[in-house]
Amino acid sequence: MADDTSTFTAAPPLFADAPSGVSFKKLRKRLVRGALKAIDDYKMVDRRAVDAGEAKRPKWLVCLSGGKDSYGLLAVLLDLQWQGALPVDLVACNLDQGQPGFPKHVLPDWLDTVGVRYRIETQDTYSIVTEKVPEGRTFCAMCSRLRRGILYRIAREEGCDAIVLGHHRDDALETFM
């Protein structure tokens, strides 16, 4: 990715309806550059080897909860792909756990619009958790274990090399507490 701002003057189709102001462009630039730096720093993909044909093109399962963190993560990864800076195939995945009030059509509609390959997996872990966890206790630990097991299975079935989650520091702290 170029160090100048020319890459961020244009925007991928995903951002067609995004604000055109300077503050949005600066935020987008900061997020995308930060993500690319993390990908390189933690050696998540050897971009040069993949581009040179010396390494297999990785495939990542990008997990979408339907919240802003996961939408943002996928948007940043798609932006990097659009720029040619991320030689990775992406498969978006939503695990519908049967929680009441979750609108089933919103995420697939958006993914269809964006043109991302995706998989919606329906597993009623919500009723399992409410049945097994004693009243007054938090569902987080059991729900997390069930969800991770399902995501590992989906990643295997889809031939993915990695599972990508849109969690941040506050999520980790809330889960810990």
mmCIF file of C-alpha atoms in Angstrom:
data_model
loop_
_atom_site.group_PDB
_atom_site.id
_atom_site.type_symbol
_atom_site.label_atom_id
_atom_site.label_comp_id
_atom_site.label_asym_id
_atom_site.label_seq_id
_atom_site.Cartn_x
_atom_site.Cartn_y
_atom_site.Cartn_z
ATOM 1 C CA MET A 1 0.000 0.000 0.000
ATOM 2 C CA ALA A 2 1.342 3.414 -0.916
ATOM 3 C CA ASP A 3 2.384 5.753 1.866
ATOM 4 C CA ASP A 4 0.707 8.759 0.268
ATOM 5 C CA THR A 5 -2.973 9.574 0.594
ATOM 6 C CA SER A 6 -3.825 8.818 -3.058
ATOM 7 C CA THR A 7 -5.034 5.325 -2.170
ATOM 8 C CA PHE A 8 -7.596 6.853 0.149
ATOM 9 C CA THR A 9 -8.919 9.416 -2.329
ATOM 10 C CA ALA A 10 -10.871 6.716 -4.118
ATOM 11 C CA ALA A 11 -12.964 4.252 -2.168
ATOM 12 C CA PRO A 12 -14.084 0.697 -2.797
ATOM 13 C CA PRO A 13 -17.719 0.172 -3.835
ATOM 14 C CA LEU A 14 -18.481 -0.801 -0.244
ATOM 15 C CA PHE A 15 -18.111 2.877 0.690
ATOM 16 C CA ALA A 16 -20.261 4.287 -2.137
ATOM 17 C CA ASP A 17 -22.725 5.798 0.351
ATOM 18 C CA ALA A 18 -20.122 6.721 2.982
ATOM 19 C CA PRO A 19 -19.570 10.324 4.067
ATOM 20 C CA SER A 20 -17.279 12.193 1.677
ATOM 21 C CA GLY A 21 -15.759 14.463 4.315
ATOM 22 C CA VAL A 22 -12.146 14.619 5.377
ATOM 23 C CA SER A 23 -12.811 13.178 8.848
ATOM 24 C CA PHE A 24 -14.245 9.937 7.401
ATOM 25 C CA LYS A 25 -11.314 9.600 4.988
ATOM 26 C CA LYS A 26 -8.844 10.095 7.841
ATOM 27 C CA LEU A 27 -10.622 7.533 10.013
ATOM 28 C CA ARG A 28 -10.760 5.016 7.162
ATOM 29 C CA LYS A 29 -7.074 5.576 6.421
ATOM 30 C CA ARG A 30 -6.116 5.107 10.086
ATOM 31 C CA LEU A 31 -8.160 1.909 10.468
ATOM 32 C CA VAL A 32 -6.962 0.352 7.216
ATOM 33 C CA ARG A 33 -3.305 1.179 7.842
ATOM 34 C CA GLY A 34 -3.552 -0.096 11.417
ATOM 35 C CA ALA A 35 -5.069 -3.371 10.240
ATOM 36 C CA LEU A 36 -2.389 -3.830 7.584
ATOM 37 C CA LYS A 37 0.323 -3.102 10.137
ATOM 38 C CA ALA A 38 -1.130 -5.725 12.511
ATOM 39 C CA ILE A 39 -1.381 -8.261 9.661
ATOM 40 C CA ASP A 40 2.282 -7.664 8.819
ATOM 41 C CA ASP A 41 3.560 -7.355 12.412
ATOM 42 C CA TYR A 42 1.927 -10.627 13.464
ATOM 43 C CA LYS A 43 2.764 -12.353 10.160
ATOM 44 C CA MET A 44 -0.860 -13.293 9.547
ATOM 45 C CA VAL A 45 -0.115 -13.634 5.837
ATOM 46 C CA ASP A 46 3.139 -13.421 3.892
ATOM 47 C CA ARG A 47 1.861 -10.963 1.295
ATOM 48 C CA ARG A 48 5.041 -11.000 -0.804
ATOM 49 C CA ALA A 49 5.210 -14.801 -0.981
ATOM 50 C CA VAL A 50 1.532 -15.091 -1.926
ATOM 51 C CA ASP A 51 1.844 -12.367 -4.572
ATOM 52 C CA ALA A 52 4.945 -14.076 -6.013
ATOM 53 C CA GLY A 53 3.160 -17.438 -6.132
ATOM 54 C CA GLU A 54 5.562 -18.928 -3.586
ATOM 55 C CA ALA A 55 2.837 -19.522 -1.000
ATOM 56 C CA LYS A 56 -0.760 -20.706 -1.097
ATOM 57 C CA ARG A 57 -3.392 -17.965 -1.010
ATOM 58 C CA PRO A 58 -4.933 -18.148 2.483
ATOM 59 C CA LYS A 59 -8.643 -18.259 3.166
ATOM 60 C CA TRP A 60 -10.097 -16.546 6.241
ATOM 61 C CA LEU A 61 -13.462 -17.086 7.907
ATOM 62 C CA VAL A 62 -14.612 -13.608 8.989
ATOM 63 C CA CYS A 63 -17.175 -14.023 11.759
ATOM 64 C CA LEU A 64 -19.989 -11.488 11.786
ATOM 65 C CA SER A 65 -22.176 -11.021 14.831
ATOM 66 C CA GLY A 66 -24.206 -8.276 13.205
ATOM 67 C CA GLY A 67 -22.613 -5.646 15.445
ATOM 68 C CA LYS A 68 -20.537 -2.648 14.445
ATOM 69 C CA ASP A 69 -17.198 -4.272 15.354
ATOM 70 C CA SER A 70 -17.616 -7.166 12.951
ATOM 71 C CA TYR A 71 -19.124 -4.989 10.192
ATOM 72 C CA GLY A 72 -16.147 -2.647 10.590
ATOM 73 C CA LEU A 73 -13.649 -5.493 10.511
ATOM 74 C CA LEU A 74 -15.075 -6.916 7.295
ATOM 75 C CA ALA A 75 -15.174 -3.436 5.736
ATOM 76 C CA VAL A 76 -11.479 -2.888 6.539
ATOM 77 C CA LEU A 77 -10.503 -6.304 5.138
ATOM 78 C CA LEU A 78 -12.525 -5.667 1.971
ATOM 79 C CA ASP A 79 -10.870 -2.254 1.649
ATOM 80 C CA LEU A 80 -7.433 -3.892 1.872
ATOM 81 C CA GLN A 81 -8.453 -6.460 -0.756
ATOM 82 C CA TRP A 82 -9.740 -3.702 -3.037
ATOM 83 C CA GLN A 83 -6.384 -1.924 -2.740
ATOM 84 C CA GLY A 84 -4.571 -5.149 -3.624
ATOM 85 C CA ALA A 85 -2.855 -5.194 -0.227
ATOM 86 C CA LEU A 86 -4.497 -8.340 1.172
ATOM 87 C CA PRO A 87 -4.044 -11.490 -0.932
ATOM 88 C CA VAL A 88 -6.563 -13.525 1.066
ATOM 89 C CA ASP A 89 -9.903 -15.090 0.168
ATOM 90 C CA LEU A 90 -12.632 -14.100 2.617
ATOM 91 C CA VAL A 91 -15.744 -16.015 3.631
ATOM 92 C CA ALA A 92 -18.119 -14.131 5.913
ATOM 93 C CA CYS A 93 -19.975 -16.224 8.459
ATOM 94 C CA ASN A 94 -22.820 -15.480 10.821
ATOM 95 C CA LEU A 95 -23.817 -17.926 13.520
ATOM 96 C CA ASP A 96 -27.519 -17.491 14.231
ATOM 97 C CA GLN A 97 -27.758 -18.869 17.767
ATOM 98 C CA GLY A 98 -31.513 -18.556 18.071
ATOM 99 C CA GLN A 99 -31.482 -15.484 20.288
ATOM 100 C CA PRO A 100 -34.840 -13.749 20.302
ATOM 101 C CA GLY A 101 -35.143 -10.442 18.478
ATOM 102 C CA PHE A 102 -32.266 -11.008 16.055
ATOM 103 C CA PRO A 103 -33.408 -9.826 12.578
ATOM 104 C CA LYS A 104 -32.536 -12.663 10.208
ATOM 105 C CA HIS A 105 -32.620 -10.739 6.920
ATOM 106 C CA VAL A 106 -30.395 -7.706 7.656
ATOM 107 C CA LEU A 107 -26.974 -9.357 7.461
ATOM 108 C CA PRO A 108 -27.612 -11.533 4.369
ATOM 109 C CA ASP A 109 -29.143 -8.542 2.574
ATOM 110 C CA TRP A 110 -26.065 -6.418 3.305
ATOM 111 C CA LEU A 111 -23.634 -9.197 2.323
ATOM 112 C CA ASP A 112 -25.523 -9.720 -0.951
ATOM 113 C CA THR A 113 -25.303 -5.985 -1.648
ATOM 114 C CA VAL A 114 -21.569 -5.896 -0.887
ATOM 115 C CA GLY A 115 -20.952 -9.059 -2.922
ATOM 116 C CA VAL A 116 -19.185 -11.079 -0.253
ATOM 117 C CA ARG A 117 -19.342 -14.866 -0.200
ATOM 118 C CA TYR A 118 -20.999 -15.867 3.055
ATOM 119 C CA ARG A 119 -22.513 -18.615 5.119
ATOM 120 C CA ILE A 120 -25.284 -18.287 7.686
ATOM 121 C CA GLU A 121 -25.234 -21.155 10.179
ATOM 122 C CA THR A 122 -28.271 -21.703 12.377
ATOM 123 C CA GLN A 123 -27.597 -23.509 15.659
ATOM 124 C CA ASP A 124 -29.922 -23.046 18.614
ATOM 125 C CA THR A 125 -27.277 -22.672 21.298
ATOM 126 C CA TYR A 126 -29.448 -20.114 23.085
ATOM 127 C CA SER A 127 -31.906 -22.739 24.371
ATOM 128 C CA ILE A 128 -29.029 -25.033 25.407
ATOM 129 C CA VAL A 129 -27.403 -22.236 27.401
ATOM 130 C CA THR A 130 -30.659 -21.132 29.063
ATOM 131 C CA GLU A 131 -31.364 -24.751 30.019
ATOM 132 C CA LYS A 132 -27.890 -25.580 31.378
ATOM 133 C CA VAL A 133 -26.774 -22.348 33.093
ATOM 134 C CA PRO A 134 -28.258 -21.843 36.580
ATOM 135 C CA GLU A 135 -30.501 -18.815 37.087
ATOM 136 C CA GLY A 136 -28.580 -15.703 38.058
ATOM 137 C CA ARG A 137 -25.356 -16.883 36.384
ATOM 138 C CA THR A 138 -23.897 -15.424 33.209
ATOM 139 C CA PHE A 139 -24.270 -17.261 29.901
ATOM 140 C CA CYS A 140 -20.973 -15.976 28.480
ATOM 141 C CA ALA A 141 -18.609 -18.888 29.181
ATOM 142 C CA MET A 142 -20.877 -21.671 27.928
ATOM 143 C CA CYS A 143 -22.153 -19.642 24.995
ATOM 144 C CA SER A 144 -18.578 -18.807 23.977
ATOM 145 C CA ARG A 145 -17.473 -22.453 24.100
ATOM 146 C CA LEU A 146 -20.429 -23.618 22.030
ATOM 147 C CA ARG A 147 -19.945 -20.803 19.515
ATOM 148 C CA ARG A 148 -16.204 -21.432 19.129
ATOM 149 C CA GLY A 149 -16.730 -25.152 18.567
ATOM 150 C CA ILE A 150 -19.243 -24.418 15.813
ATOM 151 C CA LEU A 151 -16.952 -21.811 14.217
ATOM 152 C CA TYR A 152 -14.012 -24.263 14.231
ATOM 153 C CA ARG A 153 -16.204 -26.807 12.428
ATOM 154 C CA ILE A 154 -17.381 -24.246 9.859
ATOM 155 C CA ALA A 155 -13.788 -23.139 9.208
ATOM 156 C CA ARG A 156 -12.791 -26.765 8.538
ATOM 157 C CA GLU A 157 -15.786 -27.305 6.235
ATOM 158 C CA GLU A 158 -15.019 -24.104 4.294
ATOM 159 C CA GLY A 159 -11.297 -24.905 4.023
ATOM 160 C CA CYS A 160 -10.294 -21.795 5.966
ATOM 161 C CA ASP A 161 -6.831 -21.280 7.400
ATOM 162 C CA ALA A 162 -7.897 -18.778 10.061
ATOM 163 C CA ILE A 163 -10.913 -17.481 11.951
ATOM 164 C CA VAL A 164 -11.171 -13.689 12.172
ATOM 165 C CA LEU A 165 -13.227 -12.098 14.963
ATOM 166 C CA GLY A 166 -14.169 -8.439 15.390
ATOM 167 C CA HIS A 167 -13.622 -8.212 19.136
ATOM 168 C CA HIS A 168 -11.800 -5.392 20.831
ATOM 169 C CA ARG A 169 -10.278 -4.772 24.247
ATOM 170 C CA ASP A 170 -13.584 -3.772 25.870
ATOM 171 C CA ASP A 171 -15.208 -7.022 24.686
ATOM 172 C CA ALA A 172 -12.425 -9.037 26.291
ATOM 173 C CA LEU A 173 -12.745 -7.117 29.551
ATOM 174 C CA GLU A 174 -16.533 -7.501 29.622
ATOM 175 C CA THR A 175 -16.228 -11.247 28.999
ATOM 176 C CA PHE A 176 -13.564 -11.527 31.714
ATOM 177 C CA MET A 177 -15.689 -9.643 34.246
#
